PDB file of C-alpha atoms and ligand atoms in Angstrom:
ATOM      1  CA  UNK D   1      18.820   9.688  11.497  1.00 98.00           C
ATOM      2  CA  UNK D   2      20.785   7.956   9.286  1.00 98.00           C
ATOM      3  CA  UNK D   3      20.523   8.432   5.334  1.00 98.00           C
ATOM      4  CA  UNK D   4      21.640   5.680   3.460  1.00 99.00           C
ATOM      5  CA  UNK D   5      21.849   6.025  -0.881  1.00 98.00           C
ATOM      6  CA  UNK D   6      23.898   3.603  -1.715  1.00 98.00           C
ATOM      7  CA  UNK D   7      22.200  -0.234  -1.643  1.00 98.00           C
ATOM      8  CA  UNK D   8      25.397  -1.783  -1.088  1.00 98.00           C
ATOM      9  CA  UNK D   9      25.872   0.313   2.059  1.00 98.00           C
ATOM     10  CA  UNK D  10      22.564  -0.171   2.905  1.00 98.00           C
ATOM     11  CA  UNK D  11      22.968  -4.160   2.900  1.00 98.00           C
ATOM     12  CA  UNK D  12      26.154  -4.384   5.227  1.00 98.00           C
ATOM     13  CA  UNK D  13      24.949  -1.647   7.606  1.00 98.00           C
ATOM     14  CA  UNK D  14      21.821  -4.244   8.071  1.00 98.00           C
ATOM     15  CA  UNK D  15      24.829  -6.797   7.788  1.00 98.00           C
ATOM     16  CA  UNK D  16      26.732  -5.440  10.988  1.00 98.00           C
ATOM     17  CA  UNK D  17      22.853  -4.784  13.126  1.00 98.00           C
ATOM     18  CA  UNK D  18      22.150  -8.300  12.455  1.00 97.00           C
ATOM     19  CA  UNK D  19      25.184  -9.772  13.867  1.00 98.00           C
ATOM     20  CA  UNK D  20      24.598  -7.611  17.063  1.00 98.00           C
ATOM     21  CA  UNK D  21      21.251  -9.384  17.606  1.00 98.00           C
ATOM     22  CA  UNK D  22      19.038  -6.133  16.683  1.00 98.00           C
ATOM     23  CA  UNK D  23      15.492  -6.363  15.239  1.00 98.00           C
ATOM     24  CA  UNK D  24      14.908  -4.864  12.149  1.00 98.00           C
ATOM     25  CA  UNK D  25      11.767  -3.207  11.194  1.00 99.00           C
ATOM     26  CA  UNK D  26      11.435  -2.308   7.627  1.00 99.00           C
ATOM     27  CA  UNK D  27       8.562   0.361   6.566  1.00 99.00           C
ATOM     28  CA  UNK D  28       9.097   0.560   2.993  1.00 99.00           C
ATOM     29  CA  UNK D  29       7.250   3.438   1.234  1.00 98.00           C
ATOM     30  CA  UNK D  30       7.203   5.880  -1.852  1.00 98.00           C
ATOM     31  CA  UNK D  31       7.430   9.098  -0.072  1.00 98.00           C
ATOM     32  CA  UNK D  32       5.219  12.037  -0.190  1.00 98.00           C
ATOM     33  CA  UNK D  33       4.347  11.003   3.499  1.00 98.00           C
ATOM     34  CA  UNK D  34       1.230  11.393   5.672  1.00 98.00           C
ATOM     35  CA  UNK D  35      -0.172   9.793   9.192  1.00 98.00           C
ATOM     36  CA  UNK D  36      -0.831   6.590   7.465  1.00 98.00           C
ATOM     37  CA  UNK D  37       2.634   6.307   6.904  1.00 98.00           C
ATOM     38  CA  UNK D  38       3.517   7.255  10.012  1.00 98.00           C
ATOM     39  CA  UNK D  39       1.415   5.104  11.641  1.00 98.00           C
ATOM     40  CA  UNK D  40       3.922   2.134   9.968  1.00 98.00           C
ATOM     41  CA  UNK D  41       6.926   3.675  11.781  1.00 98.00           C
ATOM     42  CA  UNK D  42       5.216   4.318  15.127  1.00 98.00           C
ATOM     43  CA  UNK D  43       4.382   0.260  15.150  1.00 98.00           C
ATOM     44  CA  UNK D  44       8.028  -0.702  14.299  1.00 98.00           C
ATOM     45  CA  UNK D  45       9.402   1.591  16.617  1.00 98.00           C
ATOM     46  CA  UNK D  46       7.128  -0.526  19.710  1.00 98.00           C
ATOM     47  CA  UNK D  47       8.313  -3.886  18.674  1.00 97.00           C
ATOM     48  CA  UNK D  48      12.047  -3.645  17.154  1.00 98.00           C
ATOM     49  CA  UNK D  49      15.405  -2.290  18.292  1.00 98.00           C
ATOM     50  CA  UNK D  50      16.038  -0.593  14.556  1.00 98.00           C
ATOM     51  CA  UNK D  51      13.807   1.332  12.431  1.00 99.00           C
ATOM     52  CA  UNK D  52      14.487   1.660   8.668  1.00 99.00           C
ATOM     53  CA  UNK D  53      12.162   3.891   6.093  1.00 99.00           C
ATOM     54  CA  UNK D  54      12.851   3.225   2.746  1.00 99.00           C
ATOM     55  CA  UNK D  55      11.605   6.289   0.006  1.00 98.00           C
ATOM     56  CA  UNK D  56      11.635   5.147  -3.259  1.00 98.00           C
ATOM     57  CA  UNK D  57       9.344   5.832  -6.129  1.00 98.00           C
ATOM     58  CA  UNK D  58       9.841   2.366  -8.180  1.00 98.00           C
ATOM     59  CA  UNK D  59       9.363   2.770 -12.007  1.00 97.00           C
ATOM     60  CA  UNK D  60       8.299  -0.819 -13.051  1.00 97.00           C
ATOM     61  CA  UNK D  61       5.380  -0.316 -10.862  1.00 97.00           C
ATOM     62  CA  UNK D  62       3.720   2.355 -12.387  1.00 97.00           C
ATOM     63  CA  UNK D  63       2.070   1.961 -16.707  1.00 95.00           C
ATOM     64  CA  UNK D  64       3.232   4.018 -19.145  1.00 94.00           C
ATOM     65  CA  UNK D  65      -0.003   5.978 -18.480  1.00 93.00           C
ATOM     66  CA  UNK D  66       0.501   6.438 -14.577  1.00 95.00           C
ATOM     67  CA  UNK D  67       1.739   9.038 -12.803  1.00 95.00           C
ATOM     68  CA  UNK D  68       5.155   7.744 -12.278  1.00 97.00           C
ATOM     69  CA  UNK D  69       6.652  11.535 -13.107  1.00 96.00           C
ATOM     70  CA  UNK D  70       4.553  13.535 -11.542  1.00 95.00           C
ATOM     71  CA  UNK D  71       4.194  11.441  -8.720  1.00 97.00           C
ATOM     72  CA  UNK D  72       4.107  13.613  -5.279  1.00 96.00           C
ATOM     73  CA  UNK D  73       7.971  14.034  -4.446  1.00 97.00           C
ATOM     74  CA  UNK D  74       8.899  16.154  -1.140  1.00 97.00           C
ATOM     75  CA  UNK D  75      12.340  14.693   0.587  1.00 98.00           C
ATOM     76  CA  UNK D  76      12.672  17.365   2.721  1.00 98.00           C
ATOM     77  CA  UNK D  77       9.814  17.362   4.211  1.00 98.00           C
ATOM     78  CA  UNK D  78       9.209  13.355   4.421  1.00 98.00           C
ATOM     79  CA  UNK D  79      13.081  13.595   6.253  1.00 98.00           C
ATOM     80  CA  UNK D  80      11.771  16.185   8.943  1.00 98.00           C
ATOM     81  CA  UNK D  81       8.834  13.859   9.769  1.00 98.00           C
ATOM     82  CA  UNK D  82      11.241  10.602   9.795  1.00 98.00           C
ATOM     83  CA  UNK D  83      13.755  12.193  11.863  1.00 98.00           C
ATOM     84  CA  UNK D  84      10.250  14.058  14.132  1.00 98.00           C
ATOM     85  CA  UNK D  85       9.391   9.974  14.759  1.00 98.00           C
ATOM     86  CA  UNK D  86      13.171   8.809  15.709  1.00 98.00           C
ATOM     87  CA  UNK D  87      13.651   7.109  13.128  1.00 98.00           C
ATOM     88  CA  UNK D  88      17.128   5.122  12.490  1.00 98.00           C
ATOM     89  CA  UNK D  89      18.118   4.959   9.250  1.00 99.00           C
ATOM     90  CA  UNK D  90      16.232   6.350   5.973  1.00 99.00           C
ATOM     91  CA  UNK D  91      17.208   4.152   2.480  1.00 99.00           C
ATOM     92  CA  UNK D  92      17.051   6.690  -0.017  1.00 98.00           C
ATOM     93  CA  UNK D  93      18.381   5.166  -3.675  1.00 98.00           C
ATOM     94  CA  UNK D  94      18.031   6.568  -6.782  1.00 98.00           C
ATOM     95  CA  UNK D  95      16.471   4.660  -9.680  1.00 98.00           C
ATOM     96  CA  UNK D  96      19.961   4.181 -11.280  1.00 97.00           C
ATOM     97  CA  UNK D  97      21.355   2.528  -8.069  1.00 98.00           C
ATOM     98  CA  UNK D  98      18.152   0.448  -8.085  1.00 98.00           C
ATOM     99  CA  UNK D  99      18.171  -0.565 -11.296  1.00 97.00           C
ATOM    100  CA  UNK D 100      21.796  -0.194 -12.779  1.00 95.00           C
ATOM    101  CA  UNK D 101      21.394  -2.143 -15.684  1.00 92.00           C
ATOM    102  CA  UNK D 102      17.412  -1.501 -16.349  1.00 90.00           C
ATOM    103  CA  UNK D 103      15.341  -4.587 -15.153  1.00 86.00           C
ATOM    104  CA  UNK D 104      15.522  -8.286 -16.707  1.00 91.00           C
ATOM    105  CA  UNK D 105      14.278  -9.853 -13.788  1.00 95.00           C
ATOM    106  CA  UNK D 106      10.805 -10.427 -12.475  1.00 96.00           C
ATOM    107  CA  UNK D 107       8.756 -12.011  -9.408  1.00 97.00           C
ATOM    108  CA  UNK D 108       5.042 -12.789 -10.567  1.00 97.00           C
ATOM    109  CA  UNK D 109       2.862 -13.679  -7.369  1.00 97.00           C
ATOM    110  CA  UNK D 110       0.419 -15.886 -10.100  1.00 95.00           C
ATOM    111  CA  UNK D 111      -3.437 -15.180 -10.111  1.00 94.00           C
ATOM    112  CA  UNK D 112      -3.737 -13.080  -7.115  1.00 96.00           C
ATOM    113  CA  UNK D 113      -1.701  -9.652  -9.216  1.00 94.00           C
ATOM    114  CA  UNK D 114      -4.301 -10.091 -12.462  1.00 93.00           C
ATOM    115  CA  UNK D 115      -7.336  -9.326 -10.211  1.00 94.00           C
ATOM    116  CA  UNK D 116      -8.881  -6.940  -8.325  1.00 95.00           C
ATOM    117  CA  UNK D 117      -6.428  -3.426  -9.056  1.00 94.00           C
ATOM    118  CA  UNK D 118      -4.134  -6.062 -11.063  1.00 93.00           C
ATOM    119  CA  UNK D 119      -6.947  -6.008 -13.362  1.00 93.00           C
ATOM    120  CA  UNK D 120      -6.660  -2.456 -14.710  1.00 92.00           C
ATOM    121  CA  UNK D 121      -2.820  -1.729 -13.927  1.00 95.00           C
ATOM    122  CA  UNK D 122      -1.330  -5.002 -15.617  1.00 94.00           C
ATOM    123  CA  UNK D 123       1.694  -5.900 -14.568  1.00 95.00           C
ATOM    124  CA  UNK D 124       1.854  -3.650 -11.306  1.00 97.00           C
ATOM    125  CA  UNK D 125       2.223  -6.161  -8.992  1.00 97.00           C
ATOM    126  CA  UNK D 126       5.001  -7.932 -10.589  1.00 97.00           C
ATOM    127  CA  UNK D 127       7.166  -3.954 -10.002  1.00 97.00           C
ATOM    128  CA  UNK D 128       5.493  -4.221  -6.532  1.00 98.00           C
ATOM    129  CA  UNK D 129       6.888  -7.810  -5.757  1.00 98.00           C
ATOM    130  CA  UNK D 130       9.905  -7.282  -7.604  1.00 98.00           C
ATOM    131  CA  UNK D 131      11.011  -4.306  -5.772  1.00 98.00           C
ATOM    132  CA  UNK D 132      10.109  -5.321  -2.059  1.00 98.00           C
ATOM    133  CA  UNK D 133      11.870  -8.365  -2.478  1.00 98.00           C
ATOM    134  CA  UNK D 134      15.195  -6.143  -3.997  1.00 98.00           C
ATOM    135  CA  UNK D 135      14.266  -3.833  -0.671  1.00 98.00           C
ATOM    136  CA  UNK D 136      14.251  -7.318   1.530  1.00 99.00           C
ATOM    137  CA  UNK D 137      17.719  -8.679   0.135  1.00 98.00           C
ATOM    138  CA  UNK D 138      18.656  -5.042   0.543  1.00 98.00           C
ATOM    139  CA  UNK D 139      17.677  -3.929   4.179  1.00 98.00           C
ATOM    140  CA  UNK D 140      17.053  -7.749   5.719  1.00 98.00           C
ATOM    141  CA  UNK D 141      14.659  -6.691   7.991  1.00 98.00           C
ATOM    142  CA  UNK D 142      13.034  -9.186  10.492  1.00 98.00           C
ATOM    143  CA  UNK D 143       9.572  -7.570  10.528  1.00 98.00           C
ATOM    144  CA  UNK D 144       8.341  -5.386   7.574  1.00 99.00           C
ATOM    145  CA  UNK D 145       4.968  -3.391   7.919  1.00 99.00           C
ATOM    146  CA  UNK D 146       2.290  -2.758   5.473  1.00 98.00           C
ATOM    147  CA  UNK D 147      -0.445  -1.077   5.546  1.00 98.00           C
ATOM    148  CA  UNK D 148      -4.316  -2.595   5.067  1.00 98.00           C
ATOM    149  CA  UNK D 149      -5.385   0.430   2.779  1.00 98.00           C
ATOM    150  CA  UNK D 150      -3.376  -1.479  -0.110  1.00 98.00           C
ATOM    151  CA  UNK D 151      -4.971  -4.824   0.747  1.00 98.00           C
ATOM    152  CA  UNK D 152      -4.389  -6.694  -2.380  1.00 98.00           C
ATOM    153  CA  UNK D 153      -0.629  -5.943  -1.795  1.00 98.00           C
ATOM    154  CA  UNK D 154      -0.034  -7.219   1.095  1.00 98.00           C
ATOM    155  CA  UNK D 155      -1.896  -9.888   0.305  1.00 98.00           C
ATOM    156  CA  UNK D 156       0.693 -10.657  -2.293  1.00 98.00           C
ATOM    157  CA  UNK D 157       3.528  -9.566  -0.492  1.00 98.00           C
ATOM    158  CA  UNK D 158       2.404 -12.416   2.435  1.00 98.00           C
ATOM    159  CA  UNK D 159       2.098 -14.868  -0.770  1.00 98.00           C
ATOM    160  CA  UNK D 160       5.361 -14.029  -2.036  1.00 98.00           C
ATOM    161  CA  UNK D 161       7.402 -14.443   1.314  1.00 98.00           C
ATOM    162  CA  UNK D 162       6.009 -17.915   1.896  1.00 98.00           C
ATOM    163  CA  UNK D 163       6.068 -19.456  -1.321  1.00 98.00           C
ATOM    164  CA  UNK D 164       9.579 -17.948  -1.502  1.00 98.00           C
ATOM    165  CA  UNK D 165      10.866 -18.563   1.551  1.00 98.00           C
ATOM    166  CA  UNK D 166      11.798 -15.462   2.877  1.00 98.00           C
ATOM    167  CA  UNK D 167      12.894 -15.116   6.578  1.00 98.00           C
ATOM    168  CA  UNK D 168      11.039 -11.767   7.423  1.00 98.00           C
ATOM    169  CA  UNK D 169       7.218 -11.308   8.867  1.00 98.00           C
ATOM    170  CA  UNK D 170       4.735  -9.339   7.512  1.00 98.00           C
ATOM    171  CA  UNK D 171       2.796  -7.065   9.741  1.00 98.00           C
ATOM    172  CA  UNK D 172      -0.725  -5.344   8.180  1.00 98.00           C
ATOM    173  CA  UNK D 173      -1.637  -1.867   9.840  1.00 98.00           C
ATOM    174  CA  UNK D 174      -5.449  -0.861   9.882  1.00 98.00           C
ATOM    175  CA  UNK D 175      -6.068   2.079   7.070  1.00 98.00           C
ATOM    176  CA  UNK D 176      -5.572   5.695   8.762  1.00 98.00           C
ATOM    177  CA  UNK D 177      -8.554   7.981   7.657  1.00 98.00           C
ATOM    178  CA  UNK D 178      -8.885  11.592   7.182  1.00 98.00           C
ATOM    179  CA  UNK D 179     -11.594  13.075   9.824  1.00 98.00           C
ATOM    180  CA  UNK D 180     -14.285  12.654   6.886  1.00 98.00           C
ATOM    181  CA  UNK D 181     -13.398   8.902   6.609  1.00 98.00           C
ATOM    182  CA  UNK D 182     -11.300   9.391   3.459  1.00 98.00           C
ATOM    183  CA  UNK D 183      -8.378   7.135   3.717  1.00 98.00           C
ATOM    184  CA  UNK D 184      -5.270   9.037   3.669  1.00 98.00           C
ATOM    185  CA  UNK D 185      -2.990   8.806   0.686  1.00 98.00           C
ATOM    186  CA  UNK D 186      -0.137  10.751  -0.955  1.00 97.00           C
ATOM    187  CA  UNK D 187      -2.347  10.909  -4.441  1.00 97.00           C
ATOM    188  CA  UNK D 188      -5.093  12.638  -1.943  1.00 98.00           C
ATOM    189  CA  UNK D 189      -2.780  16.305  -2.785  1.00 96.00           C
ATOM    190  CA  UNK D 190      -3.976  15.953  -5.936  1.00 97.00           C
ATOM    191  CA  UNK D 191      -7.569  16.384  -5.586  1.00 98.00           C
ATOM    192  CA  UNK D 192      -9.707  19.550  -6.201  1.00 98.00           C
ATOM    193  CA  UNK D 193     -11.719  21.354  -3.608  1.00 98.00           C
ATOM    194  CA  UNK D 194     -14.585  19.570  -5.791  1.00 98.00           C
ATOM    195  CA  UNK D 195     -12.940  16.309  -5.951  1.00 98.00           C
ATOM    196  CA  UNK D 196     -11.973  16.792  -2.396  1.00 98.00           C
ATOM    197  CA  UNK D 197     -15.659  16.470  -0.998  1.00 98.00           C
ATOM    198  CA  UNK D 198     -16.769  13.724  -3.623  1.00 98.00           C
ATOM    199  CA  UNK D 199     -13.806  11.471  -2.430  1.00 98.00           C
ATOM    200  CA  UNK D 200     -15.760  10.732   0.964  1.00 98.00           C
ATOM    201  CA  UNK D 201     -17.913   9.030  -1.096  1.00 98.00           C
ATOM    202  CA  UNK D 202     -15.799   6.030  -1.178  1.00 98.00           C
ATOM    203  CA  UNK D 203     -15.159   5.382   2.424  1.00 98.00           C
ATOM    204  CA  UNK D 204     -19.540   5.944   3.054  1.00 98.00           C
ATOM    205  CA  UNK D 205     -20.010   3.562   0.533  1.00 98.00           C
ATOM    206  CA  UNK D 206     -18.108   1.096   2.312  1.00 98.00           C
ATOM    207  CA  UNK D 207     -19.936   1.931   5.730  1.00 98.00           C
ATOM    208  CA  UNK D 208     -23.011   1.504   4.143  1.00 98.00           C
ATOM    209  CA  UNK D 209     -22.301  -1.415   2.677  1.00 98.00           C
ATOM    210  CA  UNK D 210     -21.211  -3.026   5.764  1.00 97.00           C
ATOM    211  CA  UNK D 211     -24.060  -1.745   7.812  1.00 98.00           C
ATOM    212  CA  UNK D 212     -26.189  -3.591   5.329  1.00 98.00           C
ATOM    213  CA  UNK D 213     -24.316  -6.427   5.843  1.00 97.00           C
ATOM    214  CA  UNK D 214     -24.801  -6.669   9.483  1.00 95.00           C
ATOM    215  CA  UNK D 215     -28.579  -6.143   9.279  1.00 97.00           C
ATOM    216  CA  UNK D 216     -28.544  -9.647   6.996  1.00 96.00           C
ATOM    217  CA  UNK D 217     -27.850  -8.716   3.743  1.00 97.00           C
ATOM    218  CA  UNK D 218     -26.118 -12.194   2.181  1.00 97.00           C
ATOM    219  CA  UNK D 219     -26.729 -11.233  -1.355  1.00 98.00           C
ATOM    220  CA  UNK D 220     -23.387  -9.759  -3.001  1.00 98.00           C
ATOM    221  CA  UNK D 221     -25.428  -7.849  -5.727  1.00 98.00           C
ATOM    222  CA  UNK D 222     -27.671  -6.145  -3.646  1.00 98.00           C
ATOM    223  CA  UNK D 223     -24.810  -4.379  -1.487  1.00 98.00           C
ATOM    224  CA  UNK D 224     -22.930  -4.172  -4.701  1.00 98.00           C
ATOM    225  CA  UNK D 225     -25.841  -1.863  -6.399  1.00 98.00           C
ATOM    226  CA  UNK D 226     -26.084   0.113  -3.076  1.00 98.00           C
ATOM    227  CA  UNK D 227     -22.257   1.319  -3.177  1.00 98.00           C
ATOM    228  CA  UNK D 228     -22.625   2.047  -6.803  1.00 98.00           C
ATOM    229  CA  UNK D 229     -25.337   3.961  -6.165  1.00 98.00           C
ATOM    230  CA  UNK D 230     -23.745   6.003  -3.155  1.00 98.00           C
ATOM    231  CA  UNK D 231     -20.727   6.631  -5.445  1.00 98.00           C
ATOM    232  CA  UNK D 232     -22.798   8.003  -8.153  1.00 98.00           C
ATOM    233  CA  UNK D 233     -21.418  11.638  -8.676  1.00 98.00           C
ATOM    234  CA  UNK D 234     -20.484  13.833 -11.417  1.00 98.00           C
ATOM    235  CA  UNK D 235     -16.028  13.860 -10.242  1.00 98.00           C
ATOM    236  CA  UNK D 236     -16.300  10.075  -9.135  1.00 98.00           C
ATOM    237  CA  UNK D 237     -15.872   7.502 -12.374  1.00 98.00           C
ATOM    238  CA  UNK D 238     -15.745   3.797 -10.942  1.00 98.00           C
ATOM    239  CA  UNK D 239     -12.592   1.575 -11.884  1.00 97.00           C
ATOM    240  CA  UNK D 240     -13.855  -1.947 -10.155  1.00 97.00           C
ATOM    241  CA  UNK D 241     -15.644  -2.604  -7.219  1.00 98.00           C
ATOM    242  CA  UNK D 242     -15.180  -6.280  -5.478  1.00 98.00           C
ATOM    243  CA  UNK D 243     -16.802  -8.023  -2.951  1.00 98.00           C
ATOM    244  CA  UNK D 244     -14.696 -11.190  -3.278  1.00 98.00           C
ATOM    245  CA  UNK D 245     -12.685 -13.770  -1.329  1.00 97.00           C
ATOM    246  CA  UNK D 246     -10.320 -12.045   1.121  1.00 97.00           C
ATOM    247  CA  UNK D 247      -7.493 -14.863   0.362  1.00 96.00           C
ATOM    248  CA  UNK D 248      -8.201 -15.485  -3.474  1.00 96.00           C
ATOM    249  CA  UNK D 249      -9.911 -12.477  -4.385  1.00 97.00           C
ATOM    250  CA  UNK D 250     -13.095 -14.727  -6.433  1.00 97.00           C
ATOM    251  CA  UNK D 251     -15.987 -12.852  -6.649  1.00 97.00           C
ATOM    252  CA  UNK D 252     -18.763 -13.936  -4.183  1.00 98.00           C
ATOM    253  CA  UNK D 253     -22.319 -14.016  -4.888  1.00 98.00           C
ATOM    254  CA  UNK D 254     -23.007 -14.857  -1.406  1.00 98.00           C
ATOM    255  CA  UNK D 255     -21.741 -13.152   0.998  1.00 97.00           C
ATOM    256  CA  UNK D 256     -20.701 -15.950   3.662  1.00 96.00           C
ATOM    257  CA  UNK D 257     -17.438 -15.712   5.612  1.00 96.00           C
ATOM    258  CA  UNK D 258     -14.628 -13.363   5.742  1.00 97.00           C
ATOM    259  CA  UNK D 259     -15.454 -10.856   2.920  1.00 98.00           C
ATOM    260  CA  UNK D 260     -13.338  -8.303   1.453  1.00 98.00           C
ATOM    261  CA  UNK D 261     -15.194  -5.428  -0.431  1.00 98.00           C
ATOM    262  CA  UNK D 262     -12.983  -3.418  -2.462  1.00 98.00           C
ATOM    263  CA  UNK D 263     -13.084  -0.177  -4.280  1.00 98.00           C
ATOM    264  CA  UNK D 264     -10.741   1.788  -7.097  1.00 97.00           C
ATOM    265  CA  UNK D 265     -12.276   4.561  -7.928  1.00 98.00           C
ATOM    266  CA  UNK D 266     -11.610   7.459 -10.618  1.00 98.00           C
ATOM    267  CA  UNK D 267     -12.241  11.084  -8.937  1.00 98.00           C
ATOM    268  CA  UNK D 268     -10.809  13.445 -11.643  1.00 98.00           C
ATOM    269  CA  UNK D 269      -8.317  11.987 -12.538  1.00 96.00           C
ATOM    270  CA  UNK D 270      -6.812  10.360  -9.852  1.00 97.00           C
ATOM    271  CA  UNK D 271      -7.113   6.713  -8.897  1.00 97.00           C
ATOM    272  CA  UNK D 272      -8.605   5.972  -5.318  1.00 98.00           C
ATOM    273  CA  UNK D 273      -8.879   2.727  -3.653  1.00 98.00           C
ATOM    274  CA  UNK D 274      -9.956   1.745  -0.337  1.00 98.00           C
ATOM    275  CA  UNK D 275     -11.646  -1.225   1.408  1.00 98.00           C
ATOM    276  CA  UNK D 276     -13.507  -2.659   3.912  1.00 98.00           C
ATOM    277  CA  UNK D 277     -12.948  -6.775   5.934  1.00 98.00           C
ATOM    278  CA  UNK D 278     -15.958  -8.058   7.215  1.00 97.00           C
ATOM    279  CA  UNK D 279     -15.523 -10.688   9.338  1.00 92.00           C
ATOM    280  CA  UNK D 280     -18.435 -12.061   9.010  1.00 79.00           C
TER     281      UNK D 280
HETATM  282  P1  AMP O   1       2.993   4.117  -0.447  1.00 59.45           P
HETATM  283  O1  AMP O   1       3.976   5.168  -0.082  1.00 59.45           O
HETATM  284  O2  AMP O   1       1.663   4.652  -0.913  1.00 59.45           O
HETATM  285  O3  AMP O   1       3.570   3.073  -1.362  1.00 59.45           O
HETATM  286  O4  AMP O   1       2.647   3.347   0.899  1.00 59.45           O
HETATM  287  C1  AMP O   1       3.652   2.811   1.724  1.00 59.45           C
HETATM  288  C2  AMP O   1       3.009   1.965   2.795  1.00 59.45           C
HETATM  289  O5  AMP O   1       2.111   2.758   3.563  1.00 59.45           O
HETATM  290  C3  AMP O   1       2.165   0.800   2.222  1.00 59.45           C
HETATM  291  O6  AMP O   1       2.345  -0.337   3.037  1.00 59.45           O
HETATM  292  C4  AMP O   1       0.762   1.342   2.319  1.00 59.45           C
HETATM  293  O7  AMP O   1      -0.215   0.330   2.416  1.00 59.45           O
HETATM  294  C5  AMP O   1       0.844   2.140   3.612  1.00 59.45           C
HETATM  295  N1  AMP O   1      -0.233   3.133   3.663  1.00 59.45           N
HETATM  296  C6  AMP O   1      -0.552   4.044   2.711  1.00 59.45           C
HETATM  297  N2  AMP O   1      -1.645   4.757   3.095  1.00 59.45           N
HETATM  298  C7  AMP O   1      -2.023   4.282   4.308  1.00 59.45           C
HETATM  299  C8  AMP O   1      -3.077   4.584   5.217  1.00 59.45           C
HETATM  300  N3  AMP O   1      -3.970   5.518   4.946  1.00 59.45           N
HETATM  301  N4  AMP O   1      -3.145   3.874   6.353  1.00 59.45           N
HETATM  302  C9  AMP O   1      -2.247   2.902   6.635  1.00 59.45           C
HETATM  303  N5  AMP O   1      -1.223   2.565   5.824  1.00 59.45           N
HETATM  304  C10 AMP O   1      -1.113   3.235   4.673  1.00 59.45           C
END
């Protein structure tokens, strides 16, 4: 496996594949890696000729509250698992080589980044957006794979490459779960054995909720009251649940129609989301 630092070397390395007619598939990611993850590189390894894994933990995503610092960081471990799954080439820049002269420039995917997470991280989106499109001009990759656990970002990432014309396609990877149903996440390392067992929570809410659902339930309120309920626990503190419009992300009162119901959820303090389609 390749390990690339440098963006500029990054871009004409892509350069020189795409002139030889190789597929590119693109995982971006922020490290700290776990099945889910790996799950992304296992699907662009079936369908393209090249696989590139960017690591980078990008700044202008996280508040000045978040956890940008003491975000989970293990390179040597993430680069034993990359190079475990055959992996081609691993983008590894620095913020400084990212961002040489700080960050004037934004992309702003309107209405769909203010709800939903958007909501209570403001302006998260717009470092999400921003940066994938920087790791797009960057790597050029023809197919770039996200994962369904961050919903609402891929979501925007999909709105951002039509509306701006870029020539890659976005593929969406069902959420990998823990054994217990918890989805897996890098911030799951910082749990407590306490926090640890109260984090199922989330994912049986969501079960529940759809089970509901398929015995009839149309009302939005009612299933929204039963996964409060089923979260209620002395770690878990609830950030927003939705049961909205998977494509707009409006609140429904009915529930009619593809239906996304998604959670952010406070258990200690660390900041869980997860969420459920139903394709009704
Ligand atoms: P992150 O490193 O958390 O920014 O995630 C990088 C990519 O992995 C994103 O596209 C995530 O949606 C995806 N991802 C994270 N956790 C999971 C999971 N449990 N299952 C599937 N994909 C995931």
């Amino acid at each position: 496996m390749k390990i690339i630092t440098d963006p500029k070397r990054m871009q004409a390395t892509s350069e020189f594949l795409g002139k030889q007619n190789k597929t590119i598939g693109f995982v971006p990611t922020m490290g700290a890696l776990h099945k889910g993850h790996l799950k992304l590189v296992k699907e662009a390894k079936k369908s393209c000729d090249i696989v590139i894994v960017s690591i980078f933990v990008n700044p202008t995503q996280f508040g000045p509250k978040e956890d940008f610092k003491k975000y989970p960081r293990n390179i040597k471990r993430d680069i034993a698992l990359l190079k475990k799954e055959e992996v081609d080439i691993l983008f590894y820049p620095g913020v400084k080589a990212m961002y040489p002269d700080g960050n004037k420039t934004f992309i702003e995917v309107k209405d769909l980044g203010n709800k939903l997470c958007g909501a209570s991280r403001p302006g998260h989106f717009n470092g999400v957006t921003t940066v994938v499109a920087k790791l797009f001009n960057i790597v050029k990759p023809d197919i770039a794979f996200f994962g369904e656990k961050d919903f609402q970002q891929q979501a925007i990432i999909k709105k951002m490459v039509k509306d701006l014309n870029f020539d890659v396609i976005i593929k969406t990877i069902p959420t990998v779960r823990e054994i217990d149903g918890l989805a897996k996440s890098s911030r799951n390392r910082y749990l407590s054995k306490d926090e640890r067992i109260a984090a199922v929570l989330l994912s049986k809410s969501l079960k529940k909720a759809k089970r509901l659902i398929q015995k009839g339930e149309k009302n939005a309120k009612t299933v929204k009251t039963e996964i409060i309920r089923t979260l209620r626990n002395p770690q878990l503190k609830i950030d927003h649940v939705s049961i909205c419009d998977p494509d707009t992300f409006d609140d429904k009162n009915t529930i009619k129609g593809p239906t996304l119901i998604a959670l952010a959820v406070f258990c200690g303090k660390t900041r869980l989301i997860d969420n459920i389609l139903i394709k009704n």
